[in-house]
Amino acid sequence: MQKVVFLGDLESMRRLFLFFFVTLTLCMSACSPKSNSTVSVVKPKYHHRWYDRKKDRHTKRTKTIKMKS
């Protein structure tokens, strides 16, 4: 028996849909406004001759900075 195919086989349709979906997702993420683009960076540990390991444990390691476009 032969299969009746109207729009091509199912695998190619699935690949085509996935290609358009991924392209649309990447395009939307690239065109989104950059107003809320903040990045969290990790500050290094401080080593000095008056370095106190006990106080250093309580220091905040991450710092939030805004990205410039």
XYZ file of N, CA and C in Angstrom:
207
model
N 0.828 -1.193 0.000
C 0.000 0.000 0.000
C 0.870 1.254 0.000
N 0.378 2.261 -0.628
C 1.087 3.528 -0.685
C 0.471 4.511 0.300
N 1.345 5.325 0.901
C 0.857 6.375 1.791
C 0.515 7.604 0.960
N -0.558 8.259 1.318
C -0.928 9.496 0.648
C -0.330 10.637 1.454
N 0.555 11.400 0.820
C 1.248 12.486 1.499
C 0.841 13.790 0.834
N 0.279 14.689 1.641
C -0.181 15.956 1.087
C 0.905 17.027 1.144
N 1.565 17.173 2.268
C 2.529 18.255 2.452
C 3.941 17.746 2.694
N 4.266 16.592 2.294
C 5.591 16.035 2.547
C 5.532 15.087 3.731
N 6.633 14.437 4.004
C 6.632 13.493 5.110
C 6.680 14.225 6.449
N 6.336 13.519 7.478
C 6.203 14.103 8.813
C 7.544 14.561 9.371
N 8.615 13.856 9.069
C 9.941 14.204 9.596
C 10.422 15.544 9.049
N 10.219 15.781 7.760
C 10.649 17.064 7.192
C 9.795 18.212 7.718
N 8.514 17.962 7.944
C 7.648 18.997 8.519
C 8.097 19.337 9.938
N 8.486 18.330 10.684
C 8.944 18.547 12.051
C 10.242 19.352 12.065
N 11.154 19.022 11.158
C 12.414 19.770 11.065
C 12.179 21.215 10.649
N 11.272 21.427 9.705
C 10.954 22.772 9.246
C 10.343 23.598 10.370
N 9.424 23.012 11.118
C 8.812 23.707 12.252
C 9.859 24.028 13.313
N 10.736 23.093 13.606
C 11.784 23.313 14.602
C 12.746 24.409 14.152
N 13.089 24.434 12.866
C 13.967 25.473 12.335
C 13.337 26.853 12.494
N 12.064 26.994 12.121
C 11.391 28.285 12.252
C 11.229 28.690 13.710
N 10.962 27.735 14.577
C 10.797 28.031 16.003
C 12.109 28.517 16.617
N 13.210 27.842 16.312
C 14.516 28.241 16.848
C 14.929 29.598 16.283
N 14.696 29.820 14.992
C 15.029 31.105 14.372
C 14.219 32.233 14.990
N 12.936 32.015 15.199
C 12.079 33.029 15.803
C 12.491 33.318 17.237
N 12.835 32.283 17.987
C 13.266 32.472 19.376
C 14.557 33.274 19.449
N 15.528 32.952 18.599
C 16.791 33.687 18.595
C 16.602 35.132 18.150
N 15.737 35.339 17.184
C 15.487 36.696 16.695
C 14.805 37.537 17.772
N 13.853 36.954 18.483
C 13.153 37.701 19.533
C 14.079 38.019 20.697
N 14.967 37.106 21.039
C 15.893 37.376 22.138
C 16.936 38.412 21.739
N 17.299 38.457 20.459
C 18.274 39.446 20.001
C 17.660 40.835 19.897
N 16.361 40.905 19.634
C 15.694 42.201 19.460
C 15.068 42.719 20.747
N 15.191 42.004 21.835
C 14.567 42.437 23.087
C 15.286 43.665 23.634
N 14.588 44.500 24.392
C 15.235 45.700 24.948
C 16.301 45.327 25.966
N 17.364 46.092 25.989
C 18.503 45.785 26.847
C 18.470 46.581 28.153
N 17.311 47.094 28.537
C 17.246 47.954 29.719
C 17.518 47.187 31.013
N 17.147 45.924 31.053
C 17.328 45.157 32.284
C 18.492 44.180 32.178
N 19.522 44.540 31.463
C 20.652 43.628 31.287
C 21.666 43.843 32.408
N 21.514 43.081 33.461
C 22.448 43.139 34.579
C 23.174 41.813 34.671
N 24.409 41.878 35.087
C 25.249 40.690 35.189
C 25.805 40.624 36.594
N 25.863 39.430 37.135
C 26.426 39.238 38.461
C 27.860 38.746 38.312
N 28.804 39.516 38.835
C 30.212 39.140 38.745
C 30.722 38.748 40.124
N 31.727 37.902 40.144
C 32.275 37.404 41.406
C 33.552 38.165 41.721
N 33.585 38.737 42.900
C 34.776 39.466 43.332
C 35.814 38.471 43.849
N 37.072 38.718 43.623
C 38.100 37.790 44.097
C 38.302 37.888 45.605
N 38.918 36.873 46.144
C 39.259 36.916 47.570
C 40.377 37.914 47.792
N 40.365 38.543 48.930
C 41.324 39.593 49.233
C 42.462 38.996 50.049
N 43.657 39.076 49.548
C 44.817 38.573 50.280
C 45.767 39.728 50.563
N 45.979 39.970 51.797
C 46.845 41.047 52.242
C 47.525 40.564 53.512
N 48.477 41.295 53.985
C 49.129 40.809 55.209
C 48.225 40.960 56.424
N 47.187 41.840 56.350
C 46.199 41.919 57.430
C 44.933 41.151 57.067
N 45.063 40.194 56.191
C 43.922 39.394 55.742
C 43.414 38.544 56.897
N 42.126 38.656 57.177
C 41.510 37.870 58.243
C 40.508 36.908 57.603
N 40.776 35.626 57.704
C 39.943 34.630 57.055
C 38.532 34.605 57.637
N 38.408 34.869 58.925
C 37.102 34.837 59.569
C 36.208 35.971 59.061
N 36.764 37.153 58.895
C 35.986 38.279 58.370
C 35.703 38.105 56.881
N 36.636 37.491 56.188
C 36.475 37.308 54.750
C 35.354 36.331 54.418
N 35.049 35.436 55.340
C 33.964 34.491 55.106
C 32.619 35.195 54.991
N 32.474 36.332 55.656
C 31.193 37.031 55.678
C 31.082 38.127 54.623
N 32.104 38.302 53.825
C 32.017 39.329 52.786
C 31.200 38.811 51.614
N 30.525 39.721 50.967
C 29.687 39.366 49.838
C 30.564 39.190 48.601
N 30.466 38.044 47.942
C 31.326 37.738 46.806
C 30.760 38.242 45.479
N 29.450 38.326 45.369
C 28.867 38.711 44.086
C 28.528 40.193 44.065
N 28.644 40.770 42.898
C 28.338 42.184 42.705
C 27.546 42.305 41.409
N 26.438 43.031 41.453
C 25.600 43.195 40.276
C 25.981 44.474 39.547
N 26.284 44.343 38.268
C 26.630 45.515 37.464
C 25.736 45.558 36.236
N 25.534 46.755 35.698
C 24.725 46.915 34.488
C 25.630 46.874 33.272
N 25.165 46.190 32.241
C 25.920 46.077 31.000
C 25.670 47.305 30.141
N 26.705 47.776 29.481
C 26.566 48.878 28.530
C 26.500 48.298 27.126
N 25.616 48.850 26.322
C 25.467 48.321 24.958
C 26.470 48.925 24.000
